Amino acid sequence: KTIDKKKKTMARTADFTDDGTSVGAGDNDTYTYDNDTLTEMSRATNNNSKGNPILIKLFSSCEDDALGSVHRAWAVTVLFMVVFFIVSCIEATKLHEEYGSSASYALQIAAYWSAILHLLLAIAGTFILKRFSTAFTVGCFLGVAVVVSQQDLLLFASFYHYQHGNLMFNLIFADLALALCILLTFFSLILGHFRNHIIVK
């Protein structure tokens, strides 16, 4: 009898359905669970899952609103990317004033390309988070965000001490690229940590 009861309990646990009900194995009993109970079960499952201890401690305050935390982090990042797009276009225009300088021409292309890349990332990232959050798209988005953050670090190193063009705009562009590198790195960490809350099965 004890073995049969354990089997029934295990079967009932495995028979959960998305509408919040479970059907007992071997009988006709149906159990209904409210949303709060299902939420607690989901949280317990997530807490039992393995993760990076550093990230768990770092983002512990965001556990109650993981989805909102990711969206807010992305909103701040998009705001900086829009500003970066404008500054990049101005920086490329300033560099265009230096005729005959091959280094200036190369950095002008880099400024234009980085402006276009950040604008496309802002649009695609917003679409993925809001409308198309599959495992594949979120994974691609996370990878691109990491790559772009490293590109921003290279832009910072290239423009920080560049002595041609407008020195003030060179410094502003470099500092903004460094800020975006930090923001995208932070966003990549929080997105990777809470990816299960974002991905739609």
PDB file of C-alpha atoms in Angstrom:
ATOM      1  CA  LYS A   1       0.000   0.000   0.000  1.00  0.00           C
ATOM      2  CA  THR A   2       2.796   2.388   0.826  1.00  0.00           C
ATOM      3  CA  ILE A   3       4.445   1.757  -2.530  1.00  0.00           C
ATOM      4  CA  ASP A   4       1.130   2.339  -4.360  1.00  0.00           C
ATOM      5  CA  LYS A   5       0.609   5.657  -2.580  1.00  0.00           C
ATOM      6  CA  LYS A   6       4.111   6.812  -3.542  1.00  0.00           C
ATOM      7  CA  LYS A   7       3.480   5.844  -7.155  1.00  0.00           C
ATOM      8  CA  LYS A   8       0.210   7.782  -7.210  1.00  0.00           C
ATOM      9  CA  THR A   9       1.861  10.841  -5.655  1.00  0.00           C
ATOM     10  CA  MET A  10       4.701  10.763  -8.188  1.00  0.00           C
ATOM     11  CA  ALA A  11       2.241  10.316 -11.049  1.00  0.00           C
ATOM     12  CA  ARG A  12       0.124  13.235  -9.885  1.00  0.00           C
ATOM     13  CA  THR A  13       3.199  15.436  -9.690  1.00  0.00           C
ATOM     14  CA  ALA A  14       4.202  14.497 -13.245  1.00  0.00           C
ATOM     15  CA  ASP A  15       0.686  15.075 -14.634  1.00  0.00           C
ATOM     16  CA  PHE A  16       0.645  18.856 -14.231  1.00  0.00           C
ATOM     17  CA  THR A  17      -0.878  20.689 -17.150  1.00  0.00           C
ATOM     18  CA  ASP A  18      -0.603  24.322 -18.196  1.00  0.00           C
ATOM     19  CA  ASP A  19      -4.126  25.183 -17.045  1.00  0.00           C
ATOM     20  CA  GLY A  20      -3.234  24.585 -13.401  1.00  0.00           C
ATOM     21  CA  THR A  21      -4.788  21.115 -12.940  1.00  0.00           C
ATOM     22  CA  SER A  22      -3.433  17.633 -12.399  1.00  0.00           C
ATOM     23  CA  VAL A  23      -5.106  14.274 -12.853  1.00  0.00           C
ATOM     24  CA  GLY A  24      -4.329  11.422 -10.498  1.00  0.00           C
ATOM     25  CA  ALA A  25      -2.921   8.247 -11.943  1.00  0.00           C
ATOM     26  CA  GLY A  26      -5.089   5.203 -11.470  1.00  0.00           C
ATOM     27  CA  ASP A  27      -8.202   7.101 -10.297  1.00  0.00           C
ATOM     28  CA  ASN A  28     -10.580   9.829 -11.445  1.00  0.00           C
ATOM     29  CA  ASP A  29      -9.505  12.543  -8.965  1.00  0.00           C
ATOM     30  CA  THR A  30      -8.738  15.985 -10.409  1.00  0.00           C
ATOM     31  CA  TYR A  31      -6.864  18.581  -8.393  1.00  0.00           C
ATOM     32  CA  THR A  32      -6.996  22.312  -9.162  1.00  0.00           C
ATOM     33  CA  TYR A  33      -4.210  24.719  -8.198  1.00  0.00           C
ATOM     34  CA  ASP A  34      -4.497  28.492  -8.107  1.00  0.00           C
ATOM     35  CA  ASN A  35      -2.050  30.843  -9.806  1.00  0.00           C
ATOM     36  CA  ASP A  36      -0.187  31.651  -6.576  1.00  0.00           C
ATOM     37  CA  THR A  37       0.518  27.973  -5.963  1.00  0.00           C
ATOM     38  CA  LEU A  38       1.759  27.462  -9.512  1.00  0.00           C
ATOM     39  CA  THR A  39       3.947  30.561  -9.210  1.00  0.00           C
ATOM     40  CA  GLU A  40       5.539  29.225  -6.026  1.00  0.00           C
ATOM     41  CA  MET A  41       6.145  25.867  -7.727  1.00  0.00           C
ATOM     42  CA  SER A  42       7.768  27.621 -10.655  1.00  0.00           C
ATOM     43  CA  ARG A  43       9.978  29.677  -8.358  1.00  0.00           C
ATOM     44  CA  ALA A  44      11.025  26.588  -6.465  1.00  0.00           C
ATOM     45  CA  THR A  45      11.989  24.894  -9.712  1.00  0.00           C
ATOM     46  CA  ASN A  46      13.999  27.910 -10.825  1.00  0.00           C
ATOM     47  CA  ASN A  47      15.756  28.167  -7.458  1.00  0.00           C
ATOM     48  CA  ASN A  48      16.784  24.540  -7.687  1.00  0.00           C
ATOM     49  CA  SER A  49      18.311  25.020 -11.127  1.00  0.00           C
ATOM     50  CA  LYS A  50      22.048  25.425 -11.273  1.00  0.00           C
ATOM     51  CA  GLY A  51      23.532  28.827 -12.061  1.00  0.00           C
ATOM     52  CA  ASN A  52      26.587  30.952 -11.587  1.00  0.00           C
ATOM     53  CA  PRO A  53      26.804  31.784  -7.854  1.00  0.00           C
ATOM     54  CA  ILE A  54      28.269  35.215  -8.595  1.00  0.00           C
ATOM     55  CA  LEU A  55      25.425  36.122 -10.954  1.00  0.00           C
ATOM     56  CA  ILE A  56      22.837  34.716  -8.551  1.00  0.00           C
ATOM     57  CA  LYS A  57      24.164  36.948  -5.796  1.00  0.00           C
ATOM     58  CA  LEU A  58      24.599  39.939  -8.111  1.00  0.00           C
ATOM     59  CA  PHE A  59      21.044  39.820  -9.452  1.00  0.00           C
ATOM     60  CA  SER A  60      19.322  38.519  -6.301  1.00  0.00           C
ATOM     61  CA  SER A  61      17.372  41.777  -5.931  1.00  0.00           C
ATOM     62  CA  CYS A  62      15.954  41.318  -9.455  1.00  0.00           C
ATOM     63  CA  GLU A  63      14.538  37.820  -8.900  1.00  0.00           C
ATOM     64  CA  ASP A  64      11.021  39.056  -8.074  1.00  0.00           C
ATOM     65  CA  ASP A  65      10.745  40.961 -11.362  1.00  0.00           C
ATOM     66  CA  ALA A  66      13.243  39.305 -13.679  1.00  0.00           C
ATOM     67  CA  LEU A  67      11.414  40.164 -16.901  1.00  0.00           C
ATOM     68  CA  GLY A  68      10.969  43.798 -15.916  1.00  0.00           C
ATOM     69  CA  SER A  69      14.621  44.066 -14.893  1.00  0.00           C
ATOM     70  CA  VAL A  70      15.788  42.825 -18.303  1.00  0.00           C
ATOM     71  CA  HIS A  71      13.459  45.234 -20.107  1.00  0.00           C
ATOM     72  CA  ARG A  72      14.585  48.204 -18.009  1.00  0.00           C
ATOM     73  CA  ALA A  73      18.246  47.364 -18.582  1.00  0.00           C
ATOM     74  CA  TRP A  74      17.598  47.180 -22.311  1.00  0.00           C
ATOM     75  CA  ALA A  75      15.687  50.486 -22.294  1.00  0.00           C
ATOM     76  CA  VAL A  76      18.676  52.279 -20.743  1.00  0.00           C
ATOM     77  CA  THR A  77      21.010  50.616 -23.248  1.00  0.00           C
ATOM     78  CA  VAL A  78      18.807  51.657 -26.190  1.00  0.00           C
ATOM     79  CA  LEU A  79      18.797  55.254 -24.939  1.00  0.00           C
ATOM     80  CA  PHE A  80      22.592  55.302 -24.939  1.00  0.00           C
ATOM     81  CA  MET A  81      22.698  53.675 -28.379  1.00  0.00           C
ATOM     82  CA  VAL A  82      20.462  56.383 -29.847  1.00  0.00           C
ATOM     83  CA  VAL A  83      22.770  59.055 -28.425  1.00  0.00           C
ATOM     84  CA  PHE A  84      25.753  57.092 -29.725  1.00  0.00           C
ATOM     85  CA  PHE A  85      24.213  56.968 -33.205  1.00  0.00           C
ATOM     86  CA  ILE A  86      23.934  60.774 -33.285  1.00  0.00           C
ATOM     87  CA  VAL A  87      27.439  61.326 -31.905  1.00  0.00           C
ATOM     88  CA  SER A  88      28.889  58.781 -34.361  1.00  0.00           C
ATOM     89  CA  CYS A  89      27.421  60.638 -37.329  1.00  0.00           C
ATOM     90  CA  ILE A  90      28.823  63.942 -36.039  1.00  0.00           C
ATOM     91  CA  GLU A  91      32.215  62.350 -35.383  1.00  0.00           C
ATOM     92  CA  ALA A  92      32.353  60.904 -38.895  1.00  0.00           C
ATOM     93  CA  THR A  93      31.480  64.344 -40.310  1.00  0.00           C
ATOM     94  CA  LYS A  94      34.289  65.938 -38.309  1.00  0.00           C
ATOM     95  CA  LEU A  95      36.744  63.355 -39.562  1.00  0.00           C
ATOM     96  CA  HIS A  96      35.580  63.964 -43.136  1.00  0.00           C
ATOM     97  CA  GLU A  97      37.045  67.455 -42.912  1.00  0.00           C
ATOM     98  CA  GLU A  98      40.534  65.954 -42.928  1.00  0.00           C
ATOM     99  CA  TYR A  99      41.189  65.374 -46.611  1.00  0.00           C
ATOM    100  CA  GLY A 100      44.079  63.150 -47.615  1.00  0.00           C
ATOM    101  CA  SER A 101      44.455  61.398 -44.247  1.00  0.00           C
ATOM    102  CA  SER A 102      44.178  57.634 -44.616  1.00  0.00           C
ATOM    103  CA  ALA A 103      43.852  57.148 -40.866  1.00  0.00           C
ATOM    104  CA  SER A 104      41.031  59.661 -40.712  1.00  0.00           C
ATOM    105  CA  TYR A 105      39.255  57.933 -43.610  1.00  0.00           C
ATOM    106  CA  ALA A 106      39.489  54.535 -41.881  1.00  0.00           C
ATOM    107  CA  LEU A 107      38.111  55.886 -38.607  1.00  0.00           C
ATOM    108  CA  GLN A 108      35.393  57.711 -40.523  1.00  0.00           C
ATOM    109  CA  ILE A 109      34.222  54.368 -41.911  1.00  0.00           C
ATOM    110  CA  ALA A 110      34.437  52.877 -38.408  1.00  0.00           C
ATOM    111  CA  ALA A 111      32.277  55.691 -36.997  1.00  0.00           C
ATOM    112  CA  TYR A 112      29.611  55.295 -39.687  1.00  0.00           C
ATOM    113  CA  TRP A 113      29.613  51.517 -39.411  1.00  0.00           C
ATOM    114  CA  SER A 114      29.318  51.564 -35.626  1.00  0.00           C
ATOM    115  CA  ALA A 115      26.403  54.025 -35.880  1.00  0.00           C
ATOM    116  CA  ILE A 116      24.514  51.741 -38.279  1.00  0.00           C
ATOM    117  CA  LEU A 117      25.331  48.626 -36.245  1.00  0.00           C
ATOM    118  CA  HIS A 118      24.071  50.089 -32.962  1.00  0.00           C
ATOM    119  CA  LEU A 119      20.879  51.342 -34.597  1.00  0.00           C
ATOM    120  CA  LEU A 120      20.155  47.907 -36.081  1.00  0.00           C
ATOM    121  CA  LEU A 121      20.929  46.253 -32.743  1.00  0.00           C
ATOM    122  CA  ALA A 122      18.518  48.576 -30.934  1.00  0.00           C
ATOM    123  CA  ILE A 123      15.702  47.791 -33.377  1.00  0.00           C
ATOM    124  CA  ALA A 124      16.333  44.033 -33.594  1.00  0.00           C
ATOM    125  CA  GLY A 125      16.863  43.660 -29.856  1.00  0.00           C
ATOM    126  CA  THR A 126      13.618  45.440 -29.018  1.00  0.00           C
ATOM    127  CA  PHE A 127      11.723  43.268 -31.499  1.00  0.00           C
ATOM    128  CA  ILE A 128      13.197  40.071 -30.061  1.00  0.00           C
ATOM    129  CA  LEU A 129      12.440  40.983 -26.441  1.00  0.00           C
ATOM    130  CA  LYS A 130       8.901  42.145 -27.175  1.00  0.00           C
ATOM    131  CA  ARG A 131       7.673  39.903 -30.000  1.00  0.00           C
ATOM    132  CA  PHE A 132       9.944  36.996 -30.894  1.00  0.00           C
ATOM    133  CA  SER A 133      11.660  35.599 -27.782  1.00  0.00           C
ATOM    134  CA  THR A 134      12.534  32.092 -28.892  1.00  0.00           C
ATOM    135  CA  ALA A 135      15.589  30.221 -27.655  1.00  0.00           C
ATOM    136  CA  PHE A 136      17.333  30.733 -31.005  1.00  0.00           C
ATOM    137  CA  THR A 137      16.665  34.472 -31.328  1.00  0.00           C
ATOM    138  CA  VAL A 138      17.528  35.228 -27.701  1.00  0.00           C
ATOM    139  CA  GLY A 139      20.762  33.254 -28.066  1.00  0.00           C
ATOM    140  CA  CYS A 140      21.709  35.132 -31.246  1.00  0.00           C
ATOM    141  CA  PHE A 141      20.799  38.442 -29.616  1.00  0.00           C
ATOM    142  CA  LEU A 142      22.961  37.640 -26.608  1.00  0.00           C
ATOM    143  CA  GLY A 143      25.917  36.733 -28.820  1.00  0.00           C
ATOM    144  CA  VAL A 144      25.638  39.887 -30.930  1.00  0.00           C
ATOM    145  CA  ALA A 145      25.401  42.047 -27.798  1.00  0.00           C
ATOM    146  CA  VAL A 146      28.652  40.556 -26.480  1.00  0.00           C
ATOM    147  CA  VAL A 147      30.432  41.085 -29.814  1.00  0.00           C
ATOM    148  CA  VAL A 148      29.251  44.696 -30.120  1.00  0.00           C
ATOM    149  CA  SER A 149      30.391  45.422 -26.567  1.00  0.00           C
ATOM    150  CA  GLN A 150      33.901  44.286 -27.526  1.00  0.00           C
ATOM    151  CA  GLN A 151      33.769  46.441 -30.644  1.00  0.00           C
ATOM    152  CA  ASP A 152      32.887  49.438 -28.475  1.00  0.00           C
ATOM    153  CA  LEU A 153      35.959  48.773 -26.358  1.00  0.00           C
ATOM    154  CA  LEU A 154      38.111  48.850 -29.520  1.00  0.00           C
ATOM    155  CA  LEU A 155      36.462  52.103 -30.610  1.00  0.00           C
ATOM    156  CA  PHE A 156      37.296  53.617 -27.238  1.00  0.00           C
ATOM    157  CA  ALA A 157      40.950  52.602 -27.603  1.00  0.00           C
ATOM    158  CA  SER A 158      41.115  53.919 -31.178  1.00  0.00           C
ATOM    159  CA  PHE A 159      39.519  57.331 -30.646  1.00  0.00           C
ATOM    160  CA  TYR A 160      40.586  58.258 -27.118  1.00  0.00           C
ATOM    161  CA  HIS A 161      43.997  59.728 -27.993  1.00  0.00           C
ATOM    162  CA  TYR A 162      43.367  60.414 -31.680  1.00  0.00           C
ATOM    163  CA  GLN A 163      44.948  63.789 -32.432  1.00  0.00           C
ATOM    164  CA  HIS A 164      43.197  64.594 -35.714  1.00  0.00           C
ATOM    165  CA  GLY A 165      39.740  65.976 -36.330  1.00  0.00           C
ATOM    166  CA  ASN A 166      37.881  67.573 -33.438  1.00  0.00           C
ATOM    167  CA  LEU A 167      39.662  66.560 -30.235  1.00  0.00           C
ATOM    168  CA  MET A 168      36.623  67.246 -28.067  1.00  0.00           C
ATOM    169  CA  PHE A 169      34.344  65.066 -30.193  1.00  0.00           C
ATOM    170  CA  ASN A 170      36.997  62.358 -30.321  1.00  0.00           C
ATOM    171  CA  LEU A 171      36.958  62.256 -26.533  1.00  0.00           C
ATOM    172  CA  ILE A 172      33.161  62.330 -26.299  1.00  0.00           C
ATOM    173  CA  PHE A 173      32.856  59.551 -28.869  1.00  0.00           C
ATOM    174  CA  ALA A 174      35.456  57.417 -27.083  1.00  0.00           C
ATOM    175  CA  ASP A 175      33.873  57.891 -23.655  1.00  0.00           C
ATOM    176  CA  LEU A 176      30.418  57.066 -25.004  1.00  0.00           C
ATOM    177  CA  ALA A 177      31.791  53.922 -26.653  1.00  0.00           C
ATOM    178  CA  LEU A 178      33.273  52.858 -23.305  1.00  0.00           C
ATOM    179  CA  ALA A 179      29.954  53.514 -21.543  1.00  0.00           C
ATOM    180  CA  LEU A 180      28.151  51.377 -24.121  1.00  0.00           C
ATOM    181  CA  CYS A 181      30.726  48.612 -23.684  1.00  0.00           C
ATOM    182  CA  ILE A 182      29.952  48.533 -19.956  1.00  0.00           C
ATOM    183  CA  LEU A 183      26.181  48.739 -20.494  1.00  0.00           C
ATOM    184  CA  LEU A 184      26.103  45.986 -23.113  1.00  0.00           C
ATOM    185  CA  THR A 185      28.289  43.769 -20.930  1.00  0.00           C
ATOM    186  CA  PHE A 186      25.943  44.277 -17.979  1.00  0.00           C
ATOM    187  CA  PHE A 187      22.901  43.674 -20.164  1.00  0.00           C
ATOM    188  CA  SER A 188      24.452  40.494 -21.570  1.00  0.00           C
ATOM    189  CA  LEU A 189      24.982  39.211 -18.037  1.00  0.00           C
ATOM    190  CA  ILE A 190      21.448  39.942 -16.881  1.00  0.00           C
ATOM    191  CA  LEU A 191      19.930  38.575 -20.096  1.00  0.00           C
ATOM    192  CA  GLY A 192      21.985  35.407 -19.867  1.00  0.00           C
ATOM    193  CA  HIS A 193      21.072  34.948 -16.208  1.00  0.00           C
ATOM    194  CA  PHE A 194      17.323  35.471 -16.698  1.00  0.00           C
ATOM    195  CA  ARG A 195      17.051  33.989 -20.203  1.00  0.00           C
ATOM    196  CA  ASN A 196      14.547  31.363 -19.021  1.00  0.00           C
ATOM    197  CA  HIS A 197      12.160  34.163 -18.042  1.00  0.00           C
ATOM    198  CA  ILE A 198      12.469  35.714 -21.513  1.00  0.00           C
ATOM    199  CA  ILE A 199      12.302  32.669 -23.772  1.00  0.00           C
ATOM    200  CA  VAL A 200       8.812  31.707 -24.911  1.00  0.00           C
ATOM    201  CA  LYS A 201       8.458  27.948 -25.282  1.00  0.00           C
TER     202      LYS A 201
END
